[in-house]
């Protein structure tokens, strides 16, 4: 299957700082990329969907000014958590696909801890 | 949007037993995937199965799209099968997979 690389795998930061998470599709061009968040013992919740060169579409309840998404190319999307607070501590997972109806490939996730 | 429900929420088995996990979805789908989430959080894709039946070793899956459900079968379970199994589906109008709440499987020796 195709590979999605996510970096970093683990990050610890102080409250009030910003953190950037990178998501790369290594061997395919991702028409669309997705960002999910998972709290302990819970399921994955979709945060936003992005297409290359377009503004991201955020799910209801997700603050677009706190979670900045940039989809600069068909192989790279970034999620920046701005002014992070302890309640933003979570597991963030990115995903990409080649288009609707196709399989979605997932990165290994980034565990964010905000102190 | 599409609703995805999984059952049972928890399943406890002895090694060697067989199990069936169920996923119900509320709309026609163009994508349905089963995942196993490992202890480090990575999602391991088990099947891409919007319809039909597939098998991979001790695992198999069947999706009956007209009746809006999918089943994941695990035969001769092993302790390494323990973990959370997620079903995720996407309907025609959606762009992203929507996840069910998962089934937590515990296999003891």
XYZ file of C-alpha atoms in Angstrom, chain A:
115
model
C 0.000 0.000 0.000
C 0.919 3.655 -0.251
C 2.908 5.382 2.480
C 1.994 8.484 4.438
C 4.773 9.892 6.597
C 3.950 12.065 9.601
C 6.450 14.080 11.602
C 7.124 14.455 14.475
C 5.795 11.324 16.127
C 5.850 12.895 19.582
C 6.088 16.512 20.695
C 6.017 18.157 24.097
C 5.599 21.902 24.290
C 4.848 24.650 26.755
C 1.437 26.257 26.934
C 1.153 29.207 24.582
C 3.613 27.972 21.971
C 2.777 26.834 18.442
C 3.469 23.378 17.058
C 3.656 22.318 13.411
C 2.948 18.756 12.273
C 3.901 17.622 8.768
C 2.146 15.001 6.697
C 3.691 13.724 3.459
C 2.457 11.213 0.928
C 5.689 9.509 -0.111
C 4.731 7.477 -3.156
C 1.484 8.958 -4.415
C -0.106 12.326 -5.033
C -2.811 12.970 -2.483
C -5.708 14.781 -4.079
C -7.153 15.332 -0.665
C -5.631 15.210 2.801
C -7.431 14.824 6.088
C -6.641 15.571 9.711
C -8.125 13.599 12.591
C -7.827 13.906 16.361
C -8.110 11.088 18.855
C -8.464 11.479 22.615
C -7.586 8.548 24.916
C -9.994 5.620 24.718
C -12.028 7.377 22.018
C -12.476 7.109 18.292
C -10.935 9.255 15.583
C -12.769 12.508 14.933
C -12.368 14.305 11.615
C -11.036 17.835 12.108
C -10.629 19.117 8.571
C -10.282 18.254 4.904
C -7.893 20.026 2.566
C -7.239 20.058 -1.156
C -3.981 21.271 -2.651
C -4.001 25.013 -3.151
C -7.383 25.520 -1.483
C -8.508 26.564 1.959
C -9.257 23.723 4.303
C -12.806 22.788 5.217
C -13.195 22.452 8.967
C -15.695 20.277 10.781
C -18.191 21.898 13.089
C -16.657 22.802 16.416
C -13.058 22.900 15.167
C -11.477 26.344 15.501
C -9.865 27.218 12.181
C -7.765 29.977 13.754
C -6.298 27.552 16.281
C -5.687 24.671 13.885
C -4.090 26.128 10.769
C -3.901 23.768 7.816
C -1.752 24.363 4.775
C -1.854 22.023 1.791
C 0.992 23.439 -0.258
C 1.436 20.559 -2.697
C -0.024 17.210 -3.678
C 2.394 15.516 -1.302
C 2.528 17.815 1.722
C 0.020 19.092 4.251
C 0.812 20.758 7.559
C -1.224 21.286 10.703
C -0.156 24.086 13.035
C -1.619 24.166 16.511
C -1.368 27.819 17.484
C -1.058 28.980 21.087
C -1.408 25.424 22.304
C -3.033 24.750 25.666
C -3.214 21.559 27.764
C -6.675 20.760 26.397
C -5.118 20.517 22.911
C -3.075 17.541 24.085
C -4.169 14.679 21.878
C -3.161 12.220 19.163
C -3.291 13.821 15.715
C -3.425 11.612 12.616
C -3.241 12.648 8.988
C -4.479 10.791 5.953
C -4.505 11.125 2.199
C -6.176 9.566 -0.794
C -5.995 9.668 -4.570
C -9.605 10.749 -4.917
C -13.128 9.875 -3.883
C -13.924 6.228 -3.710
C -10.301 5.339 -3.229
C -8.603 3.930 -0.203
C -7.449 6.375 2.471
C -3.897 5.924 3.723
C -2.960 6.993 7.248
C 0.146 8.354 8.871
C 1.474 6.926 12.127
C 0.177 9.869 14.140
C 1.649 12.612 16.313
C 1.213 12.589 20.057
C 1.049 16.172 21.346
C 1.505 16.940 25.027
C 1.081 20.552 26.123
C 2.444 21.371 29.565
